XYZ file of C-alpha atoms in Angstrom:
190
model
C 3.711 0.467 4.471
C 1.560 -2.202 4.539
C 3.984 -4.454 2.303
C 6.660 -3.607 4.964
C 4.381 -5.270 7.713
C 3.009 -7.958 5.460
C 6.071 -8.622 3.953
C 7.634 -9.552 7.927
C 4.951 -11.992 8.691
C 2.962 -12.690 11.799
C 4.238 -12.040 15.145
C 5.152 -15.001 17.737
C 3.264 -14.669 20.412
C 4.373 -16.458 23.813
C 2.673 -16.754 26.552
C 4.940 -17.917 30.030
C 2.858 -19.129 32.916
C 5.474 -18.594 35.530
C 8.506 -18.231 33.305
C 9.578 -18.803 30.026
C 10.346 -21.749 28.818
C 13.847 -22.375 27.834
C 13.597 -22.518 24.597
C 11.380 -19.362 24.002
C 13.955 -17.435 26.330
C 16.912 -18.804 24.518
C 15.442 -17.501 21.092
C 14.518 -14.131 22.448
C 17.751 -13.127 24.293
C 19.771 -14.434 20.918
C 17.602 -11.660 19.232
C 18.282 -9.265 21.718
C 22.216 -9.860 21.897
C 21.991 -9.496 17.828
C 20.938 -5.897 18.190
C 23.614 -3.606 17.142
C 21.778 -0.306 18.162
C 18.802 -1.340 20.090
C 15.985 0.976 22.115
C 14.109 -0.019 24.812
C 11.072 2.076 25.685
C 8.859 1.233 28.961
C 5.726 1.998 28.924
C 3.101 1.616 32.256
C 3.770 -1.402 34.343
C 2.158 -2.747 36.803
C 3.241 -0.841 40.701
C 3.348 -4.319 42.094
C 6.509 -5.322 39.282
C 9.729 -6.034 40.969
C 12.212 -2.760 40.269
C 15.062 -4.652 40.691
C 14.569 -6.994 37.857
C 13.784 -4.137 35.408
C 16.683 -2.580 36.403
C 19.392 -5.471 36.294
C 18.041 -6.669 33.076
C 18.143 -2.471 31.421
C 21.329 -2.723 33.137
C 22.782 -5.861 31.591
C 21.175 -5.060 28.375
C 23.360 -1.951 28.659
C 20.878 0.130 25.338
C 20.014 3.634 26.079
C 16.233 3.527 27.028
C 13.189 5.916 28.029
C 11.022 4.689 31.198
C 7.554 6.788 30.458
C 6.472 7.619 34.721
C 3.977 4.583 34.957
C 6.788 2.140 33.948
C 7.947 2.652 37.896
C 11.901 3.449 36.416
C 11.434 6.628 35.331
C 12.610 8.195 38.692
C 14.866 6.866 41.514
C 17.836 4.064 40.973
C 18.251 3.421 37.197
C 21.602 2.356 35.256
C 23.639 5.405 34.822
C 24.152 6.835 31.112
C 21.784 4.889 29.296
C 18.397 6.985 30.222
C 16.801 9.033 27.210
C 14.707 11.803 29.133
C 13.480 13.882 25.780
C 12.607 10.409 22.994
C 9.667 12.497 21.505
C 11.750 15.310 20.518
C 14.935 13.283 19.595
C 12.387 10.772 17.687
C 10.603 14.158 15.956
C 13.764 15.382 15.391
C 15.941 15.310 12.014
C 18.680 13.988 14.302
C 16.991 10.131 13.628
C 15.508 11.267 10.147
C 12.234 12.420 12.466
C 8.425 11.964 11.024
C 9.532 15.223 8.889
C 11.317 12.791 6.231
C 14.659 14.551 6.855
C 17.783 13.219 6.008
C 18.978 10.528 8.859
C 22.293 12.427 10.746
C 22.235 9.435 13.016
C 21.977 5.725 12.751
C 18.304 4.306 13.624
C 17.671 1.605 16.217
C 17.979 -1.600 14.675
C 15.872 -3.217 17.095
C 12.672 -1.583 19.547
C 12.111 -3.302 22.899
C 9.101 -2.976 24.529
C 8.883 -3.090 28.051
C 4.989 -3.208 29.790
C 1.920 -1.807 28.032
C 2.109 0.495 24.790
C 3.696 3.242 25.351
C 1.917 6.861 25.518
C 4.488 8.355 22.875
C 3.197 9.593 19.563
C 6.370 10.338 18.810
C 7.244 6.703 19.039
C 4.059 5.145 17.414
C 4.848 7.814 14.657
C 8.144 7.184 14.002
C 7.466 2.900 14.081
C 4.945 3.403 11.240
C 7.083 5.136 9.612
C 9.589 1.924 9.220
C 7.584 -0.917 9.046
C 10.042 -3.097 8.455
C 11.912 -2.171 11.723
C 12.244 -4.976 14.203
C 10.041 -4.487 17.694
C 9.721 -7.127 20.449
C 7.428 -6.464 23.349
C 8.478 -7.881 26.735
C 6.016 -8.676 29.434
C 2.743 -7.631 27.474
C -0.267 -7.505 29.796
C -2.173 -9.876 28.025
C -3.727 -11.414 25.086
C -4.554 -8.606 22.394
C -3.806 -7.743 18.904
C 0.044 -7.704 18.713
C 1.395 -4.230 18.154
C 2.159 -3.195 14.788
C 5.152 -4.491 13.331
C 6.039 -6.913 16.638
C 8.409 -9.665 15.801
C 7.670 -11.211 19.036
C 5.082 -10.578 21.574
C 5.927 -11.877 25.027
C 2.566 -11.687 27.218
C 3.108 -12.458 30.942
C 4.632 -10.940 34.297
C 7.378 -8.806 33.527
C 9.162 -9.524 36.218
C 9.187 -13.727 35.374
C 10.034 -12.482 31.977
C 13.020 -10.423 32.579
C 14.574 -12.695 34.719
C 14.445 -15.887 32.634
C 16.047 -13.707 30.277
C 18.340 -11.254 31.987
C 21.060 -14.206 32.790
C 20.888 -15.035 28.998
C 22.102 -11.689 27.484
C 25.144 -10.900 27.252
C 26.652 -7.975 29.145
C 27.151 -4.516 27.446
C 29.585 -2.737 29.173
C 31.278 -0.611 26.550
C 28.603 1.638 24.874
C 28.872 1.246 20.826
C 29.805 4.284 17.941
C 25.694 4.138 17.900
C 25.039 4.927 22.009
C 28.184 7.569 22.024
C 26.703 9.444 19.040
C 23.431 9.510 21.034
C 24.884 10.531 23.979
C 26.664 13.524 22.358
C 23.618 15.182 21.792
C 22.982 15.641 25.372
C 19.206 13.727 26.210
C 20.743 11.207 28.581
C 21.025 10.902 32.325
């Protein structure tokens, strides 16, 4: 494990005043739009974030994602099809090879996106030590602190300044990929 983490080097850490700047945002959505089967998990954010920016850029983003309740999307208006409502059972599970070691049935996230603070999930913190070489960006980080466990890139700032520099950026997902269909077959999305 601790080649795995060594072995990807330390995280970038950027910190936007009001925004990005372009070239930090430029880099970041090009990893993003690279992501074959990327996660995004939201954990608490602040009750004063703009909504509507979360939810454009989850909905341009167009990955299947799990808002834990203080990330203020885990109820009301989200993008249709893409919410995961049970991630620490499907995470436990042998469905994604699970913290049990059991054979992978599915194909793993290639890429974890961060949304807010750390998330409350054990499931989740589990089954990210468990592939330390597994890519992880955290979006709108609170502030300074030690970067999470195998980050790639820590963004610290407003979320809402950061999603927006970066939601025009991606590219849009409209089609859902062989790795969100064989997700949503198993029935944990709304």
């Amino acid at each position: 494990v601790v080649d795995g983490i060594l072995g990807r080097g330390v995280a970038t850490i950027t910190r936007p005043t009001a925004t990005l700047r372009p070239s930090d945002t430029l880099r970041v959505a090009e990893r993003l739009a690279r992501a074959e089967r990327p996660l995004v998990v939201l954990g608490p954010i602040a009750a004063w974030a703009r909504r509507s920016e979360i939810v454009a850029f989850l909905a341009r983003f167009g990955a299947p994602f799990h808002a834990e309740p203080a990330s203020q999307v885990r109820f009301g208006d989200r993008p249709a099809g893409l919410a995961i409502d049970g991630l620490d059972l499907l995470l436990a599970s042998e469905l994604l090879g699970g913290n049990l070691g059991a054979p992978t049935r599915h194909a793993e996230p290639d890429l974890v996106v961060q949304i807010g603070g750390t998330p409350t999930s054990s499931a989740l913190e589990r089954f990210l030590a468990a592939r330390p070489r597994l890519s992880r960006i955290v979006l709108g980080a609170p502030g300074p602190s030690e970067p999470p466990a195998g980050a790639e890139e820590v963004v610290i700032g407003d979320v809402d300044a950061t999603l927006a520099a970066l939601t025009p950026n991606l590219p849009v997902r409209t089609t859902p990929g062989p790795w969100l269909a064989s997700l949503r077959a198993l029935g944990s999305f709304t």
